[in-house]
CSV table of N, CA and C in Angstrom, one decimal:
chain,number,residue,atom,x,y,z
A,402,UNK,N,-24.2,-14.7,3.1
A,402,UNK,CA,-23.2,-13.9,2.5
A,402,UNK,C,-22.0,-13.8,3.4
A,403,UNK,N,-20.8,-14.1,2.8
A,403,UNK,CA,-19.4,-14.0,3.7
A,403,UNK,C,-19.1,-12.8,3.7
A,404,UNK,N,-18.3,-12.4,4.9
A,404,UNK,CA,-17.7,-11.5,5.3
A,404,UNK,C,-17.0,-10.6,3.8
A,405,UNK,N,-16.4,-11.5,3.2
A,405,UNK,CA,-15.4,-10.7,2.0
A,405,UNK,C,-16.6,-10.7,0.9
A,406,UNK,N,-17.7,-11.0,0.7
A,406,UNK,CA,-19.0,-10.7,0.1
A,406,UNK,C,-19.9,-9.3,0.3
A,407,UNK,N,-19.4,-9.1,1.6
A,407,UNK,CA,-19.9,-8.0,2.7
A,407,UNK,C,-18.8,-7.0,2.5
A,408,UNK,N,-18.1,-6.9,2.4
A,408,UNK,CA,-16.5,-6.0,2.7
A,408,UNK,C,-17.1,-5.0,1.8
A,409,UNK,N,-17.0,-4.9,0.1
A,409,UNK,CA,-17.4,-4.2,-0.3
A,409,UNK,C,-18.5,-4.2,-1.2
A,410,UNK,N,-19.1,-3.2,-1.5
A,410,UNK,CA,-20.4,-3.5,-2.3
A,410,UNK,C,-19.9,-3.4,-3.9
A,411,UNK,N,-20.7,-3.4,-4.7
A,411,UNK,CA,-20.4,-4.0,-6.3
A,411,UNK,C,-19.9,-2.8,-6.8
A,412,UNK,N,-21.2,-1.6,-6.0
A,412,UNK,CA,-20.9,-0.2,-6.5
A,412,UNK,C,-19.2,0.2,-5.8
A,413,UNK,N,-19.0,0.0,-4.9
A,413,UNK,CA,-17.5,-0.1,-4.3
A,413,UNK,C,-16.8,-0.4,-4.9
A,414,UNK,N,-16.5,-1.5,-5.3
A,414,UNK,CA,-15.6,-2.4,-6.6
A,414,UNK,C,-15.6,-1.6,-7.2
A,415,UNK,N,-16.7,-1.4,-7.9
A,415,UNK,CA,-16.2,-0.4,-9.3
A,415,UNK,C,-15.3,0.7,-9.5
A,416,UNK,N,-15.8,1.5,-8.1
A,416,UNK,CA,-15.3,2.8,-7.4
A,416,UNK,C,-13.5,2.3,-7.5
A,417,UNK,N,-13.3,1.1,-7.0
A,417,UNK,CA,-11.8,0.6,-6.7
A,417,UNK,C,-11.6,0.1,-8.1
A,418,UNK,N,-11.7,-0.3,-9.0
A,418,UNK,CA,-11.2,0.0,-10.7
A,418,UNK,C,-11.2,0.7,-11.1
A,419,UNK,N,-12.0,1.4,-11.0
A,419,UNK,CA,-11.5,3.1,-11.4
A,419,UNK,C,-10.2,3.8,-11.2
A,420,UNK,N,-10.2,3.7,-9.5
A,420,UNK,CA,-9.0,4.1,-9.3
A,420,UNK,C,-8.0,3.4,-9.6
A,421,UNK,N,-7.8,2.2,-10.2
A,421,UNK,CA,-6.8,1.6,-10.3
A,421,UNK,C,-6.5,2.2,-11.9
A,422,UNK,N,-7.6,2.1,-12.8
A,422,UNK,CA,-7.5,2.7,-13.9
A,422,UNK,C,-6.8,4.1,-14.1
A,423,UNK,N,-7.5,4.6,-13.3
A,423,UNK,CA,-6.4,6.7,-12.9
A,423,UNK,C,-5.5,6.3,-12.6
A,424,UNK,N,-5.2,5.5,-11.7
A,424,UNK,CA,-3.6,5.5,-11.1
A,424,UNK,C,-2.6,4.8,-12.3
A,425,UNK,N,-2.8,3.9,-13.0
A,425,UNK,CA,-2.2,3.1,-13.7
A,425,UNK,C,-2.2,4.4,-15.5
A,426,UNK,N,-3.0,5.4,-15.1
A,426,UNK,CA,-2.9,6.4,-16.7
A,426,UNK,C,-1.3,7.1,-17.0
A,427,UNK,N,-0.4,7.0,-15.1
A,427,UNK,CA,0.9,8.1,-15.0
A,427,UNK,C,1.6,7.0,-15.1
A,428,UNK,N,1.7,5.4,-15.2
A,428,UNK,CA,2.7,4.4,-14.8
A,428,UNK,C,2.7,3.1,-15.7
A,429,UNK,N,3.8,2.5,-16.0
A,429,UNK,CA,3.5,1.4,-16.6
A,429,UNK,C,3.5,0.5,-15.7
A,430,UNK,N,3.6,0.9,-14.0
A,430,UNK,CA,3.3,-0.1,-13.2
A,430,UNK,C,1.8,-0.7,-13.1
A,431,UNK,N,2.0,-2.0,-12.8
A,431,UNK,CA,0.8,-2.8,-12.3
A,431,UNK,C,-0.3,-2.5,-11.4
A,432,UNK,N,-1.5,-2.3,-10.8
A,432,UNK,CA,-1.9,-2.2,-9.1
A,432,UNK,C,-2.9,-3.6,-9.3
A,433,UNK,N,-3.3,-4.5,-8.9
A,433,UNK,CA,-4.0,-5.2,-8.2
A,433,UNK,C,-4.5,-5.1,-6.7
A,434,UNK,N,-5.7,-6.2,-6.5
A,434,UNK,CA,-6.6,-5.9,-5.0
A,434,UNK,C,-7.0,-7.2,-5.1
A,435,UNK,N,-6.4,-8.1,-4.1
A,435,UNK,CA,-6.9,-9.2,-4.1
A,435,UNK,C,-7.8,-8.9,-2.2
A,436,UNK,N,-8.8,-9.8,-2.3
A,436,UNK,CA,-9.2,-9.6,-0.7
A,436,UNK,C,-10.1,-11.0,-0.5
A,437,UNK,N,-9.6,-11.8,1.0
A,437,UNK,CA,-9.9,-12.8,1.2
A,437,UNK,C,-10.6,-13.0,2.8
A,438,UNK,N,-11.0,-13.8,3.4
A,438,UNK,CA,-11.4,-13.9,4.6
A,438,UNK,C,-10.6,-14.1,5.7
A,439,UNK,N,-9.6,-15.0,5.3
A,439,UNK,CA,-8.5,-15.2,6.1
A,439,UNK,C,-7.0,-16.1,5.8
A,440,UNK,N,-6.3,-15.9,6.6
A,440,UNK,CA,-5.4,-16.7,5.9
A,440,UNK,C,-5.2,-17.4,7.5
A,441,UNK,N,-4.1,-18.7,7.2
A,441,UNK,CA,-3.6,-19.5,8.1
A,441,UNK,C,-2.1,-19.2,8.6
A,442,UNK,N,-1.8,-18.5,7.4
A,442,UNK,CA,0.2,-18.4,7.4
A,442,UNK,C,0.6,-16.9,7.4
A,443,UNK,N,1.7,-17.1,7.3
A,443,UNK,CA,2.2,-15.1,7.7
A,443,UNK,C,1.6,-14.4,6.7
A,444,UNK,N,1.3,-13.0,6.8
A,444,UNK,CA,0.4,-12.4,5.8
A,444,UNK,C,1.0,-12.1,5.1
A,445,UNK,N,1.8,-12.0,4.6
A,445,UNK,CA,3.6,-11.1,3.8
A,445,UNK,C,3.2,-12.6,3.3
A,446,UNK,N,3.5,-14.0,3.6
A,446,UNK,CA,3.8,-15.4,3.0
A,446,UNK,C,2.6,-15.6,2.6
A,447,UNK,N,1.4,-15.1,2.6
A,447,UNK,CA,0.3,-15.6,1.8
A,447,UNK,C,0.0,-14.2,0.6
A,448,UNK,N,0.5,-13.7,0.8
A,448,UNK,CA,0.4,-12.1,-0.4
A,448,UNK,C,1.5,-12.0,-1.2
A,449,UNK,N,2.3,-12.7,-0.9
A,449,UNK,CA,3.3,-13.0,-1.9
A,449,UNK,C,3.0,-14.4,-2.9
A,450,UNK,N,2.4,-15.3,-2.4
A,450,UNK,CA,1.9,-16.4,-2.9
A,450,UNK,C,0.9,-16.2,-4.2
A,451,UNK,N,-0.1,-15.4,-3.4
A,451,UNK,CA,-1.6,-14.9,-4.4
A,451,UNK,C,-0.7,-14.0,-5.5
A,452,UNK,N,0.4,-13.1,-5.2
A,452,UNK,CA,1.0,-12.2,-6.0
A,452,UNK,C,1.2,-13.3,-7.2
A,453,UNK,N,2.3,-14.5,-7.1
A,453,UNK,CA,2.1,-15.5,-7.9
A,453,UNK,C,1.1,-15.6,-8.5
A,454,UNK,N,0.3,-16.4,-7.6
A,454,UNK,CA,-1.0,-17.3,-8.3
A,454,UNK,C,-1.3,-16.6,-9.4
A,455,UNK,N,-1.8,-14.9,-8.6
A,455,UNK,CA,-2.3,-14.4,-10.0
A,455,UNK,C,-1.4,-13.8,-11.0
A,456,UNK,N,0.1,-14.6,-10.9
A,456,UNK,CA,1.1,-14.5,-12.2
A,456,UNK,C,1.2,-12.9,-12.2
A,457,UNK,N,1.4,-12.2,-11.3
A,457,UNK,CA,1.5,-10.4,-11.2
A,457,UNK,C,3.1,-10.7,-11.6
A,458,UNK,N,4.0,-11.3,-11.2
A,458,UNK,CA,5.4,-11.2,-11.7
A,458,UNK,C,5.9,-11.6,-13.2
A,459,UNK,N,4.4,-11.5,-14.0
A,459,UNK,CA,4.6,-11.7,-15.4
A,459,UNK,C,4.8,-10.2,-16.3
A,460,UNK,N,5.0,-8.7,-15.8
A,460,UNK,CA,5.4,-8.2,-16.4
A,460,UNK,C,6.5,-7.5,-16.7
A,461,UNK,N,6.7,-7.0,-17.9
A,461,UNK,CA,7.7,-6.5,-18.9
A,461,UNK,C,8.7,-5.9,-17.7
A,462,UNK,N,8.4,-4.6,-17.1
A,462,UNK,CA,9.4,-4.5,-15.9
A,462,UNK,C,9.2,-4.8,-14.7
A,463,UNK,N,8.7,-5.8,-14.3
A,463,UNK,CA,8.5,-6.6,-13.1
A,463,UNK,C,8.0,-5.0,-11.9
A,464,UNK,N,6.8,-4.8,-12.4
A,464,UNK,CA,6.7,-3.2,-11.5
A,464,UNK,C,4.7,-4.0,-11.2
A,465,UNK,N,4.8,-4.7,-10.4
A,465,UNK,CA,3.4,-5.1,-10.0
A,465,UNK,C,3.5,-4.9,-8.8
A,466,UNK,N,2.1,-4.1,-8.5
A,466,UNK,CA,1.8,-3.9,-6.9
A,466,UNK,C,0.5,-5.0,-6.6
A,467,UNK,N,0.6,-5.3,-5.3
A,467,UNK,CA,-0.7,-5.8,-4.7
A,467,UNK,C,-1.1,-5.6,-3.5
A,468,UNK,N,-2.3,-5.4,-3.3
A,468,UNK,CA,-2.8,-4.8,-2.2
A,468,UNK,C,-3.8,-5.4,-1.8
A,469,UNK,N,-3.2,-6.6,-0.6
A,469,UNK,CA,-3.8,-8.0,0.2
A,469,UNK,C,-4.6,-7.8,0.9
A,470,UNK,N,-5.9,-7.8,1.6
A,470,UNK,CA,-6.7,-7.5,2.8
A,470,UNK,C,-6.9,-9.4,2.7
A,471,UNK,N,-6.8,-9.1,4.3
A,471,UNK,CA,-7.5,-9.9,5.4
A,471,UNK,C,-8.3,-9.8,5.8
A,472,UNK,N,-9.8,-9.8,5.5
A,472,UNK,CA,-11.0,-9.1,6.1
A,472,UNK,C,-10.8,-9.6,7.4
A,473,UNK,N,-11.1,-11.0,8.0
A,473,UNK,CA,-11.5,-11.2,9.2
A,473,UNK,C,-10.2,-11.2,10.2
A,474,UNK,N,-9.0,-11.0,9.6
A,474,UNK,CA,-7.9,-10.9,10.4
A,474,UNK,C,-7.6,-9.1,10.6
A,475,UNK,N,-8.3,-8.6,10.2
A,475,UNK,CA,-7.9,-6.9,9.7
A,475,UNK,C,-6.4,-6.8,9.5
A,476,UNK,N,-6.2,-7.4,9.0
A,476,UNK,CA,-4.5,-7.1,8.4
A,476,UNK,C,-4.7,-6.2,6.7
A,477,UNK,N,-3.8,-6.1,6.4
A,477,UNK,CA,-3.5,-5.5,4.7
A,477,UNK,C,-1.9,-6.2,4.4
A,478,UNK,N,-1.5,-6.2,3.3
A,478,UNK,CA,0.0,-6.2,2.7
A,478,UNK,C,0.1,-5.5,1.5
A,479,UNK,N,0.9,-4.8,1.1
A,479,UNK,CA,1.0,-3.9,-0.2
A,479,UNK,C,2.8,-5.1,-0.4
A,480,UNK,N,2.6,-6.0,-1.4
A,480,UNK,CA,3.5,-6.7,-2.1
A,480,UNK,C,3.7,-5.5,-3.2
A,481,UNK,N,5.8,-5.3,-3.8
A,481,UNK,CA,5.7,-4.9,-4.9
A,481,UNK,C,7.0,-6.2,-5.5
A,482,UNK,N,6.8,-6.1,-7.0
A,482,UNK,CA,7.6,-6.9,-7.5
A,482,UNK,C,9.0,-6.6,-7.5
A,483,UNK,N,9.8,-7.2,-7.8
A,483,UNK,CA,11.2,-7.1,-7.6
A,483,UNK,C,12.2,-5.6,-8.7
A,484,UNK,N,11.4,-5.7,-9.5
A,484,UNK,CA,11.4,-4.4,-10.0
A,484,UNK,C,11.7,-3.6,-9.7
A,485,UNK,N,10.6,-3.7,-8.8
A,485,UNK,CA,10.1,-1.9,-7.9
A,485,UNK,C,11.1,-1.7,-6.5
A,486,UNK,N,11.0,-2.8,-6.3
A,486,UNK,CA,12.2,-3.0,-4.7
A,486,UNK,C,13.8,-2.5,-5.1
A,487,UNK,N,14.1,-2.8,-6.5
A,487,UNK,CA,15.6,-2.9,-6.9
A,487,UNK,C,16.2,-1.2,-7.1
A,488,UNK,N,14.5,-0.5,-6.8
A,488,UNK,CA,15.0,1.1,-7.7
A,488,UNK,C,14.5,2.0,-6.5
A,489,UNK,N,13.7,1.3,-5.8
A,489,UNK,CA,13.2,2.7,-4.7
A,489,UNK,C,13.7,2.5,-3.3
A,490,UNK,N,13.7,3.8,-2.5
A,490,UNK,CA,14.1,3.6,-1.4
A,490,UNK,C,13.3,2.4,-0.7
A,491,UNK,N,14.0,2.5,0.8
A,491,UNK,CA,13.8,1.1,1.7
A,491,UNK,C,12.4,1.4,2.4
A,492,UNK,N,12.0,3.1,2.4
A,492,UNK,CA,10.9,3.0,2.9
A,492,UNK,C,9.7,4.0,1.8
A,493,UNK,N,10.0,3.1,0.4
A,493,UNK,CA,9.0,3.3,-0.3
A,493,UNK,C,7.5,3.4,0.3
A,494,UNK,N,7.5,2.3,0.7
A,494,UNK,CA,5.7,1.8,0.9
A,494,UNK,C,5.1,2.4,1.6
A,495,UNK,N,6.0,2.9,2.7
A,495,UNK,CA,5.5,3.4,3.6
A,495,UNK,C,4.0,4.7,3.6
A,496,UNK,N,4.2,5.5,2.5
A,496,UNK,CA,3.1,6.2,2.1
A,496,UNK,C,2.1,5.5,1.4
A,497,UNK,N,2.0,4.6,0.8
A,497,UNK,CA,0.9,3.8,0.7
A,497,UNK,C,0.5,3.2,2.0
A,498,UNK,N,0.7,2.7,2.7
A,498,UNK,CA,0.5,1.8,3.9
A,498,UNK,C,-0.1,2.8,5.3
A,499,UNK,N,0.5,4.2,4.9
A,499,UNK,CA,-0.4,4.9,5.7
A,499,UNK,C,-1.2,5.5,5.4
A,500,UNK,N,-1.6,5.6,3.8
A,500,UNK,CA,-3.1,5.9,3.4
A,500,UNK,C,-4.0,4.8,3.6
A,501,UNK,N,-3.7,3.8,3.4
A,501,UNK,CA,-4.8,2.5,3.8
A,501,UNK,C,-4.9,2.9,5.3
A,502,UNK,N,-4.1,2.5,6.1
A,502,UNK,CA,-3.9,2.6,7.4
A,502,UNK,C,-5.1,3.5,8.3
A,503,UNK,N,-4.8,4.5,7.8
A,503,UNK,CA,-5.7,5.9,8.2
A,503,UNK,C,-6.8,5.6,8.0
A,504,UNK,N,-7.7,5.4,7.1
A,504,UNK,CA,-8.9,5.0,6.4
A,504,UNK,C,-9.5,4.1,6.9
A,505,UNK,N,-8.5,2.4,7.3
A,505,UNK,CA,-9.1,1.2,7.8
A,505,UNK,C,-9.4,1.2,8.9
A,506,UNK,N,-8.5,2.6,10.1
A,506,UNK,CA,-9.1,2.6,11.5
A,506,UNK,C,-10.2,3.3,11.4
A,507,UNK,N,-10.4,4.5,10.5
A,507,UNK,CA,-11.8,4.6,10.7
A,507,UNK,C,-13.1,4.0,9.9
A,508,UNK,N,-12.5,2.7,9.5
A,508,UNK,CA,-13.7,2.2,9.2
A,508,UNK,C,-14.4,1.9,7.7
A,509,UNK,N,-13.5,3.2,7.0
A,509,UNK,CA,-13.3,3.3,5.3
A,509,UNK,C,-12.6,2.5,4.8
A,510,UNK,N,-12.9,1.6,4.4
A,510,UNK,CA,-12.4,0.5,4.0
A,510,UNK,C,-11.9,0.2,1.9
A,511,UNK,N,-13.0,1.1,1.5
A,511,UNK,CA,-13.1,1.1,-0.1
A,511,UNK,C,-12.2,2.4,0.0
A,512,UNK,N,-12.3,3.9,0.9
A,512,UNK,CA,-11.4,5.0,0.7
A,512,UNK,C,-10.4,4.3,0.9
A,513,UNK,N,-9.9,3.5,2.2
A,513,UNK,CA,-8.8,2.8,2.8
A,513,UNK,C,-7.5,2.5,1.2
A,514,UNK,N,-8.3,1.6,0.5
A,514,UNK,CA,-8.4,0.8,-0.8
A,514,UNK,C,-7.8,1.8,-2.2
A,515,UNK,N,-8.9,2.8,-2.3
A,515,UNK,CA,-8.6,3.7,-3.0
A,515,UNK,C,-7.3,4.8,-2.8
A,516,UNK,N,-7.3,5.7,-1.8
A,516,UNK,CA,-6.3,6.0,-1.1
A,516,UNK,C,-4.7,5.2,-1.1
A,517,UNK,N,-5.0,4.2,-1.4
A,517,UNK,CA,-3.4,3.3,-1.4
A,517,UNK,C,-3.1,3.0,-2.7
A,518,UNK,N,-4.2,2.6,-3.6
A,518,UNK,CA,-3.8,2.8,-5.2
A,518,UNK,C,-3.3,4.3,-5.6
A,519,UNK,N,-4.0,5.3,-5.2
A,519,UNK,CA,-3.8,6.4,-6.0
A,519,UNK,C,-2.5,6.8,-5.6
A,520,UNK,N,-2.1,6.7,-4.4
A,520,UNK,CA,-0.7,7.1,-3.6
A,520,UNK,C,0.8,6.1,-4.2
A,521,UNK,N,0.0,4.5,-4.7
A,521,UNK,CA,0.5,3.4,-5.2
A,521,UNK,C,1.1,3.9,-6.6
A,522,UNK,N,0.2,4.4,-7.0
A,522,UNK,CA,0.3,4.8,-8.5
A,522,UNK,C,0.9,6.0,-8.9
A,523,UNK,N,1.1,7.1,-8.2
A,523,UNK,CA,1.6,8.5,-7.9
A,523,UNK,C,3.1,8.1,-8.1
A,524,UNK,N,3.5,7.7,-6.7
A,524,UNK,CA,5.6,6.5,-6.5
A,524,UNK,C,5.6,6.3,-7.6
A,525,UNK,N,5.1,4.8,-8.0
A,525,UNK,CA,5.3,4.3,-9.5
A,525,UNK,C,5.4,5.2,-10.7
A,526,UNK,N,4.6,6.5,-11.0
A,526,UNK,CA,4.8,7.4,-11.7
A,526,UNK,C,6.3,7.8,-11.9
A,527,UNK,N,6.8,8.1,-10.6
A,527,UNK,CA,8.1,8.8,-10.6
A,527,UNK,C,9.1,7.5,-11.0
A,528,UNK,N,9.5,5.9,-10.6
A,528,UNK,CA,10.1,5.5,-11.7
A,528,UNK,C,9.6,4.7,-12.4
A,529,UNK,N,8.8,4.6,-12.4
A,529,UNK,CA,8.1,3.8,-13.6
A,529,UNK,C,7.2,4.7,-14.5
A,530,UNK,N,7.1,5.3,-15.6
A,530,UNK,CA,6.6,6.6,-16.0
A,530,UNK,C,6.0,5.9,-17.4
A,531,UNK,N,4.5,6.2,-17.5
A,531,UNK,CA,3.8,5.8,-18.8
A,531,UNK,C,4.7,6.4,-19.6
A,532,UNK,N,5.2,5.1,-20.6
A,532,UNK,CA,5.6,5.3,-22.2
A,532,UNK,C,4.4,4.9,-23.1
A,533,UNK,N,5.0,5.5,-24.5
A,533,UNK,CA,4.1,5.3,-25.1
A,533,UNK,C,4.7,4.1,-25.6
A,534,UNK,N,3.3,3.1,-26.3
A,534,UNK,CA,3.2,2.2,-26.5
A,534,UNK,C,3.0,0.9,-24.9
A,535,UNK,N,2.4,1.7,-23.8
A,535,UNK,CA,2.8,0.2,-23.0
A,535,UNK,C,1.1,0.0,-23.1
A,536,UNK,N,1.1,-0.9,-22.3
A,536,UNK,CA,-0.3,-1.5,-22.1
A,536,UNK,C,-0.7,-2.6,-21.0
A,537,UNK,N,-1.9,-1.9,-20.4
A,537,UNK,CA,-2.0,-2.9,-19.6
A,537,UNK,C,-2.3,-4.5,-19.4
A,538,UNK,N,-1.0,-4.7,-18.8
A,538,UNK,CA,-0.5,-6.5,-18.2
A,538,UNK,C,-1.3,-7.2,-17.9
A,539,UNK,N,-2.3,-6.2,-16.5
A,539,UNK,CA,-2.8,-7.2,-16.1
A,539,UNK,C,-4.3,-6.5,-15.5
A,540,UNK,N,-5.1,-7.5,-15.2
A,540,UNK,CA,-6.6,-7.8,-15.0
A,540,UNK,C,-6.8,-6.5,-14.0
A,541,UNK,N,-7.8,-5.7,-14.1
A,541,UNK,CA,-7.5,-4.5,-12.7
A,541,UNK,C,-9.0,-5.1,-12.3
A,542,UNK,N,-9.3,-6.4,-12.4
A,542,UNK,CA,-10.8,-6.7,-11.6
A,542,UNK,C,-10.3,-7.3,-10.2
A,543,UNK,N,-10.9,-7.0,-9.5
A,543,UNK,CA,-10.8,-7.5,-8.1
A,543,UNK,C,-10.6,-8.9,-8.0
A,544,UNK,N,-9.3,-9.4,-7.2
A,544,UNK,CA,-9.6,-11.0,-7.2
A,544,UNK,C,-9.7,-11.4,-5.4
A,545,UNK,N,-10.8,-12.1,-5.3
A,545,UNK,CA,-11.1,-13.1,-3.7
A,545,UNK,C,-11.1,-14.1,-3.7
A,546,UNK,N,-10.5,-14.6,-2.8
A,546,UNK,CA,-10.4,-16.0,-2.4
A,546,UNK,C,-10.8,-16.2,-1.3
């Protein structure tokens, strides 16, 4: 079993679509969780990539988050789409990044996870705000590579 096999357990995962599902009930923004073993290239240039891959810049107001783990590098990245960059301040992220942050030094790795959606999805509330009629874009299942 690999390390990103090990990271979290099934019952974990679930725990982490859930919260993506709560967070995503106040926002028509996106959240994804992609989580890998490692990368080769800058973590920002491989989390922007997978943001791609998995086509997250395909919605209506380009308001997709992603939230990259490096298992074996202990890094993270919270990518947001261009959307979200054009309306919020310069140190939006920052409160997501230190709810993961907090959690991954000690070791909480699924809170770490949870913790950055729900804080992820709170911002996004205030400009990106569930209308009626939107619907969810995109896949909230965990993707690894």
């Amino acid at each position: 079993m690999s390390r990103v096999e090990k990271f979290l357990s099934e019952e974990e995962e679930q725990e982490i679509i859930q919260a993506i599902l709560k967070a995503e009930e106040n926002t028509s923004g996106e959240i994804r969780v992609h989580i890998e073993p490692h990368t080769r290239i800058d973590h920002f240039e491989r989390a922007k990539a997978v943001f791609y891959m998995l086509k997250m810049d395909n919605t209506k107001d380009a308001n997709g988050v992603l939230i990259y783990v490096a298992v074996n590098d202990r890094k993270f990245v919270i990518y947001g789409d261009h959307g979200i960059n054009k309306v919020v301040p310069t140190d939006f992220w920052n409160t997501t990044r230190d709810a993961i942050q907090t959690q991954f030094k000690a070791g909480n790795y699924k809170q770490g996870i949870i913790d950055g959606i729900l804080t992820a999805g709170k911002a996004l509330a205030t400009h990106f705000p569930w209308q009626h009629g939107d619907i969810n874009e995109l896949s909230n299942e965990i993707s690894k590579g």
